[in-house]
Amino acid sequence: MHNRALDPRCSRRSPTSHHPPDATPSPVCAGSGPFVTQPHSLVLVSATTALLTDHYELTMLQAALARGTAGRRSVFEVFARRLPGGRRYGVVGGTGRLLDALEEFRFDDDALGFLERNAVVDAPTLEWLSTYRFTGDVWGYGEGEAYFPNSPLLIVESSFAEAVVLETLALSVLNFDSAVATAASRMTTAAGDRPCIEMGSRRTHERAAVAAARAAYIAGFTTTSNLEAGRTYGVPTTGTSAHSFTLLHDSERDAFTAQVDSLGKGTTLLVDTYDVEEAVRLGVEIAGPELGAVRLDSGDLLPQAKEVRALLDSLGARDTRIVVTSDLDEHAIAALAAAPVDAYGVGTQLVTGAGSPTAGMVYKLVARADDDGTMVSVEKKSAGKVSHGGRKYALRRRDARGVAEAEVIGVGREPVDDGDDRPLLIPLVRDGEIVGREPLAAARHRHERSRAELPPTALKLSRGEPAIPTRWEDRP
Amino acid sequence: MHNRALDPRCSRRSPTSHHPPDATPSPVCAGSGPFVTQPHSLVLVSATTALLTDHYELTMLQAALARGTAGRRSVFEVFARRLPGGRRYGVVGGTGRLLDALEEFRFDDDALGFLERNAVVDAPTLEWLSTYRFTGDVWGYGEGEAYFPNSPLLIVESSFAEAVVLETLALSVLNFDSAVATAASRMTTAAGDRPCIEMGSRRTHERAAVAAARAAYIAGFTTTSNLEAGRTYGVPTTGTSAHSFTLLHDSERDAFTAQVDSLGKGTTLLVDTYDVEEAVRLGVEIAGPELGAVRLDSGDLLPQAKEVRALLDSLGARDTRIVVTSDLDEHAIAALAAAPVDAYGVGTQLVTGAGSPTAGMVYKLVARADDDGTMVSVEKKSAGKVSHGGRKYALRRRDARGVAEAEVIGVGREPVDDGDDRPLLIPLVRDGEIVGREPLAAARHRHERSRAELPPTALKLSRGEPAIPTRWEDRP
């Protein structure tokens, strides 16, 4: 039961029952929880993203509206002061999700009612929010792009009022998805040509899991266990069985027979419920040499994989693959490079960013208009937190062979392309219209190319410095 | 743009336009993204939780249906093999959210269509899923309760088929929320009587942020910055201004004046944009001694807090509070115990579980029926991953003064209460009906009591062993 006492007005909407045809519209306030339950499992919930926002953004808005400064043209920038975990590069994730979320960023009556009842902001601010629609411009690094400390990852240009309220949403999406994409990229690097399977849904928030599957796919994972990521984003899904399936049956033989009969000989059998060797023999006995794969989920994977490979070969199952899935991270994957392993299933470490669960990006005002409309660079002077004021531009400097040499950031103007460089900021929103949508495959392809042009040192898994330096080209 | 190629059939629903009154229903397939955009920012999205599920759960279901074992009465159990990060106790979070999600766990036509088009499961399985509704029983530790290694945190009893598909959803919710609640509890312990403010939304997935605010509140945080947590769960929200507000204005004086004029003298001024001492003087000059608080977000907080306190006192602002908010975790909070600090704002470390971003819980089949209906305990024998078969019961053994001594787990029967003990499993779902809903305040109160009865060693922040041992009472 939610604390409805603080939210007594029910304004959830009920759906028109287009589907299924025999459902009838329910009354508006039918639900006792946050959802209106419909017959036939048709359930809808308000999807506005406008309250995925920190309280202070709206109080700042109120004060700026009252002061007459809310309309000042402003430039906000998303950047990371450092790469967490001694990473050599970061990977931008979440851009596509952010554009979707931006489109839904409207203050509907339910949201306005909440803000009013709880006196979050005053009446003029509520009035302003009621017609909110972002009408400005956004540029950003393409999704999947590698990034470095101080890379200007997102540039939001609009009135202060329109941009200030997007801080939390932009950071939440980019910080989580980029943390996962960055970890995933290191894992697919370590895996080389062997496929990586994302299977960490259970170790993170249920909706974060969907975003994690998407981010992993961008960074080179081939499939996910998460069905919602399949439905929402078209990420290929995969999976066969858990220990519970074996334990459900009277014997491992019964379980394997049931699985092979139903899912086919190409299925993956989980062989470590009891004794691995016996299970492998049993699997090949039941499925024959066409057995698709066996999965190892415990124990010392390196020697075990060798033993299982030898056993499979001795049984004639030379094409049966070996999938390993036990607490893997990029280091464990790398340590298995010499083992006869065919695929890696990665869970916890992927969705928790392999030790760096957030990318640590911030959203800072870097320029704003004066009363006469002149744009002024701004930056705070706090101890220990360096910011660089001014509208930024960026390109990746590359040598004649196309290898990245530096992240060049122009302040107030575009840096000069020396002939082999690549501009990094692409238009995402123009006059409020989303122009940067792209298929997920495009982000995946961008990542592949971006990583391929980094110097070899970028692919080291050890803690270290960013693979290329960040250079500033200030206004002359 | 999502990969619509894999999902060509549009079956999103559009809402009836109850509100606002002048909106008209839009055609069913109006949206190009995952949402149907409505006039006046009215947006709805399917909320079914059924695909927040790993692919293998449905393939196991298919094979078990075909084999005739899907209906076997089964007991699944959620537990954690260890407490991550050397914690002395864990805190159960997410129970209430899980019950909400369970209620929405139905395979609607859109979900079934996805499963069919992608050949995830066969026709008989789709048919079975189309009428899925959980009809079994669930018991669990109350939300907010302390837990220990092997505590049976959730017991799901139903057919194998009904329970196996809930694995991912249950674990996602409990693992994330419990990780945050556990970290939050250590922080509120370290803070003592001083309030803790949750402000980490920007450092985690946008929907995880809402759950994190809720979990933190259960574990003693007083407020959150997250507005959606206010709307959905009634968590009190708070916030005033960021550096961008100061930088928007021509001077700090302009900014502070604007803020105090609009938000009142009781507001919290952020005083570290330029020079802290000047800003504090300016704040008191503008707001007078009624200034609510000043916020420090950078620098060495311990000496700075002392200086600011002395300065505020010297200016007569003896009631003006000091809020600190820079990269705090439980250790930093503890280190400020002797500083004149009045409140802690905690962000990144809270939402990322202060080094342990997932609770590491697993969902295991521990008992199931034989063909003749006899329940059989089951457990796998994998190397290094110990499981304990059998239906569990649990109580917290307490001494005569009410101090917790041990977690006593009965296998197959309830442990014997020695007179001062407290049973830990409460009914959450009975015959498919949710019976365990409670106000969020009840979970918050439970946590307070549960933590208070732990031995003093539980509250140590250093890495160590669980505060009480887990003892097994097996069947005689």
PDB file of N, CA, C and O in Angstrom, chain B residues 180-214:
ATOM      1  N   VAL B 180      20.302  -0.852  -1.484  1.00  0.00           N
ATOM      2  CA  VAL B 180      20.194   0.558  -1.096  1.00  0.00           C
ATOM      3  C   VAL B 180      19.767   0.681   0.364  1.00  0.00           C
ATOM      4  O   VAL B 180      20.330   1.485   1.123  1.00  0.00           O
ATOM      5  N   ALA B 181      18.790  -0.118   0.782  1.00  0.00           N
ATOM      6  CA  ALA B 181      18.324  -0.037   2.167  1.00  0.00           C
ATOM      7  C   ALA B 181      19.446  -0.379   3.145  1.00  0.00           C
ATOM      8  O   ALA B 181      19.579   0.242   4.205  1.00  0.00           O
ATOM      9  N   THR B 182      20.263  -1.355   2.767  1.00  0.00           N
ATOM     10  CA  THR B 182      21.371  -1.746   3.642  1.00  0.00           C
ATOM     11  C   THR B 182      22.387  -0.617   3.770  1.00  0.00           C
ATOM     12  O   THR B 182      22.835  -0.291   4.875  1.00  0.00           O
ATOM     13  N   ALA B 183      22.742  -0.020   2.646  1.00  0.00           N
ATOM     14  CA  ALA B 183      23.668   1.112   2.696  1.00  0.00           C
ATOM     15  C   ALA B 183      23.063   2.271   3.472  1.00  0.00           C
ATOM     16  O   ALA B 183      23.726   2.917   4.292  1.00  0.00           O
ATOM     17  N   ALA B 184      21.787   2.518   3.238  1.00  0.00           N
ATOM     18  CA  ALA B 184      21.114   3.642   3.896  1.00  0.00           C
ATOM     19  C   ALA B 184      21.086   3.462   5.408  1.00  0.00           C
ATOM     20  O   ALA B 184      21.271   4.416   6.169  1.00  0.00           O
ATOM     21  N   SER B 185      20.874   2.233   5.834  1.00  0.00           N
ATOM     22  CA  SER B 185      20.803   1.972   7.274  1.00  0.00           C
ATOM     23  C   SER B 185      22.126   2.288   7.953  1.00  0.00           C
ATOM     24  O   SER B 185      22.164   2.836   9.061  1.00  0.00           O
ATOM     25  N   ARG B 186      23.223   1.944   7.304  1.00  0.00           N
ATOM     26  CA  ARG B 186      24.534   2.263   7.868  1.00  0.00           C
ATOM     27  C   ARG B 186      24.738   3.783   7.928  1.00  0.00           C
ATOM     28  O   ARG B 186      25.355   4.309   8.856  1.00  0.00           O
ATOM     29  N   MET B 187      24.218   4.481   6.928  1.00  0.00           N
ATOM     30  CA  MET B 187      24.368   5.932   6.901  1.00  0.00           C
ATOM     31  C   MET B 187      23.551   6.607   7.998  1.00  0.00           C
ATOM     32  O   MET B 187      24.031   7.515   8.666  1.00  0.00           O
ATOM     33  N   THR B 188      22.324   6.137   8.182  1.00  0.00           N
ATOM     34  CA  THR B 188      21.511   6.768   9.233  1.00  0.00           C
ATOM     35  C   THR B 188      22.041   6.397  10.617  1.00  0.00           C
ATOM     36  O   THR B 188      21.916   7.178  11.554  1.00  0.00           O
ATOM     37  N   THR B 189      22.645   5.219  10.717  1.00  0.00           N
ATOM     38  CA  THR B 189      23.328   4.890  11.976  1.00  0.00           C
ATOM     39  C   THR B 189      24.464   5.877  12.231  1.00  0.00           C
ATOM     40  O   THR B 189      24.597   6.430  13.331  1.00  0.00           O
ATOM     41  N   ALA B 190      25.277   6.098  11.214  1.00  0.00           N
ATOM     42  CA  ALA B 190      26.421   7.008  11.365  1.00  0.00           C
ATOM     43  C   ALA B 190      25.964   8.427  11.653  1.00  0.00           C
ATOM     44  O   ALA B 190      26.638   9.182  12.367  1.00  0.00           O
ATOM     45  N   ALA B 191      24.818   8.809  11.100  1.00  0.00           N
ATOM     46  CA  ALA B 191      24.340  10.185  11.261  1.00  0.00           C
ATOM     47  C   ALA B 191      23.703  10.428  12.621  1.00  0.00           C
ATOM     48  O   ALA B 191      23.537  11.584  13.029  1.00  0.00           O
ATOM     49  N   GLY B 192      23.336   9.358  13.315  1.00  0.00           N
ATOM     50  CA  GLY B 192      22.705   9.531  14.623  1.00  0.00           C
ATOM     51  C   GLY B 192      21.409  10.312  14.504  1.00  0.00           C
ATOM     52  O   GLY B 192      20.556   9.978  13.681  1.00  0.00           O
ATOM     53  N   ASP B 193      21.261  11.364  15.289  1.00  0.00           N
ATOM     54  CA  ASP B 193      20.008  12.125  15.272  1.00  0.00           C
ATOM     55  C   ASP B 193      19.916  13.123  14.124  1.00  0.00           C
ATOM     56  O   ASP B 193      18.883  13.761  13.939  1.00  0.00           O
ATOM     57  N   ARG B 194      21.000  13.281  13.397  1.00  0.00           N
ATOM     58  CA  ARG B 194      20.967  14.265  12.304  1.00  0.00           C
ATOM     59  C   ARG B 194      20.265  13.680  11.083  1.00  0.00           C
ATOM     60  O   ARG B 194      20.519  12.536  10.707  1.00  0.00           O
ATOM     61  N   PRO B 195      19.424  14.447  10.427  1.00  0.00           N
ATOM     62  CA  PRO B 195      18.699  13.912   9.278  1.00  0.00           C
ATOM     63  C   PRO B 195      19.585  13.652   8.067  1.00  0.00           C
ATOM     64  O   PRO B 195      20.559  14.372   7.824  1.00  0.00           O
ATOM     65  N   CYS B 196      19.236  12.610   7.334  1.00  0.00           N
ATOM     66  CA  CYS B 196      19.889  12.292   6.065  1.00  0.00           C
ATOM     67  C   CYS B 196      18.908  12.555   4.923  1.00  0.00           C
ATOM     68  O   CYS B 196      17.756  12.137   4.982  1.00  0.00           O
ATOM     69  N   ILE B 197      19.405  13.245   3.906  1.00  0.00           N
ATOM     70  CA  ILE B 197      18.595  13.593   2.734  1.00  0.00           C
ATOM     71  C   ILE B 197      19.077  12.760   1.556  1.00  0.00           C
ATOM     72  O   ILE B 197      20.266  12.767   1.233  1.00  0.00           O
ATOM     73  N   GLU B 198      18.169  12.050   0.906  1.00  0.00           N
ATOM     74  CA  GLU B 198      18.530  11.235  -0.259  1.00  0.00           C
ATOM     75  C   GLU B 198      18.546  12.127  -1.492  1.00  0.00           C
ATOM     76  O   GLU B 198      17.559  12.777  -1.812  1.00  0.00           O
ATOM     77  N   MET B 199      19.669  12.157  -2.204  1.00  0.00           N
ATOM     78  CA  MET B 199      19.753  13.005  -3.396  1.00  0.00           C
ATOM     79  C   MET B 199      20.598  12.353  -4.493  1.00  0.00           C
ATOM     80  O   MET B 199      21.311  13.042  -5.218  1.00  0.00           O
ATOM     81  N   GLY B 200      20.455  11.050  -4.624  1.00  0.00           N
ATOM     82  CA  GLY B 200      21.307  10.340  -5.578  1.00  0.00           C
ATOM     83  C   GLY B 200      20.653  10.012  -6.917  1.00  0.00           C
ATOM     84  O   GLY B 200      21.238   9.285  -7.728  1.00  0.00           O
ATOM     85  N   SER B 201      19.469  10.541  -7.171  1.00  0.00           N
ATOM     86  CA  SER B 201      18.733  10.154  -8.383  1.00  0.00           C
ATOM     87  C   SER B 201      19.570  10.213  -9.647  1.00  0.00           C
ATOM     88  O   SER B 201      19.490   9.343 -10.506  1.00  0.00           O
ATOM     89  N   ARG B 202      20.382  11.231  -9.763  1.00  0.00           N
ATOM     90  CA  ARG B 202      21.133  11.447 -10.999  1.00  0.00           C
ATOM     91  C   ARG B 202      22.226  10.424 -11.226  1.00  0.00           C
ATOM     92  O   ARG B 202      22.813  10.394 -12.296  1.00  0.00           O
ATOM     93  N   ARG B 203      22.531   9.629 -10.236  1.00  0.00           N
ATOM     94  CA  ARG B 203      23.636   8.688 -10.372  1.00  0.00           C
ATOM     95  C   ARG B 203      23.193   7.241 -10.557  1.00  0.00           C
ATOM     96  O   ARG B 203      23.986   6.327 -10.439  1.00  0.00           O
ATOM     97  N   THR B 204      21.899   7.063 -10.826  1.00  0.00           N
ATOM     98  CA  THR B 204      21.435   5.714 -11.145  1.00  0.00           C
ATOM     99  C   THR B 204      20.303   5.813 -12.151  1.00  0.00           C
ATOM    100  O   THR B 204      19.797   6.902 -12.422  1.00  0.00           O
ATOM    101  N   HIS B 205      19.908   4.695 -12.714  1.00  0.00           N
ATOM    102  CA  HIS B 205      18.804   4.638 -13.679  1.00  0.00           C
ATOM    103  C   HIS B 205      17.592   5.415 -13.156  1.00  0.00           C
ATOM    104  O   HIS B 205      17.286   5.364 -11.971  1.00  0.00           O
ATOM    105  N   GLU B 206      16.912   6.100 -14.036  1.00  0.00           N
ATOM    106  CA  GLU B 206      15.865   7.045 -13.612  1.00  0.00           C
ATOM    107  C   GLU B 206      14.723   6.403 -12.832  1.00  0.00           C
ATOM    108  O   GLU B 206      14.127   7.058 -11.968  1.00  0.00           O
ATOM    109  N   ARG B 207      14.418   5.151 -13.107  1.00  0.00           N
ATOM    110  CA  ARG B 207      13.353   4.493 -12.329  1.00  0.00           C
ATOM    111  C   ARG B 207      13.938   3.831 -11.081  1.00  0.00           C
ATOM    112  O   ARG B 207      13.285   3.769 -10.038  1.00  0.00           O
ATOM    113  N   ALA B 208      15.157   3.351 -11.177  1.00  0.00           N
ATOM    114  CA  ALA B 208      15.841   2.843  -9.986  1.00  0.00           C
ATOM    115  C   ALA B 208      15.950   3.951  -8.939  1.00  0.00           C
ATOM    116  O   ALA B 208      15.882   3.689  -7.728  1.00  0.00           O
ATOM    117  N   ALA B 209      16.099   5.172  -9.411  1.00  0.00           N
ATOM    118  CA  ALA B 209      16.220   6.312  -8.497  1.00  0.00           C
ATOM    119  C   ALA B 209      14.993   6.435  -7.597  1.00  0.00           C
ATOM    120  O   ALA B 209      15.108   6.770  -6.405  1.00  0.00           O
ATOM    121  N   VAL B 210      13.832   6.170  -8.152  1.00  0.00           N
ATOM    122  CA  VAL B 210      12.591   6.273  -7.377  1.00  0.00           C
ATOM    123  C   VAL B 210      12.560   5.179  -6.303  1.00  0.00           C
ATOM    124  O   VAL B 210      12.212   5.428  -5.147  1.00  0.00           O
ATOM    125  N   ALA B 211      12.962   3.983  -6.714  1.00  0.00           N
ATOM    126  CA  ALA B 211      13.026   2.876  -5.757  1.00  0.00           C
ATOM    127  C   ALA B 211      14.074   3.136  -4.678  1.00  0.00           C
ATOM    128  O   ALA B 211      13.881   2.795  -3.512  1.00  0.00           O
ATOM    129  N   ALA B 212      15.176   3.753  -5.071  1.00  0.00           N
ATOM    130  CA  ALA B 212      16.242   4.044  -4.105  1.00  0.00           C
ATOM    131  C   ALA B 212      15.759   5.039  -3.053  1.00  0.00           C
ATOM    132  O   ALA B 212      16.044   4.887  -1.858  1.00  0.00           O
ATOM    133  N   ALA B 213      15.022   6.035  -3.495  1.00  0.00           N
ATOM    134  CA  ALA B 213      14.495   7.021  -2.542  1.00  0.00           C
ATOM    135  C   ALA B 213      13.555   6.358  -1.544  1.00  0.00           C
ATOM    136  O   ALA B 213      13.572   6.658  -0.344  1.00  0.00           O
ATOM    137  N   ARG B 214      12.758   5.441  -2.051  1.00  0.00           N
ATOM    138  CA  ARG B 214      11.827   4.704  -1.191  1.00  0.00           C
ATOM    139  C   ARG B 214      12.587   3.829  -0.193  1.00  0.00           C
ATOM    140  O   ARG B 214      12.285   3.818   1.000  1.00  0.00           O
TER     141      ARG B 214
END
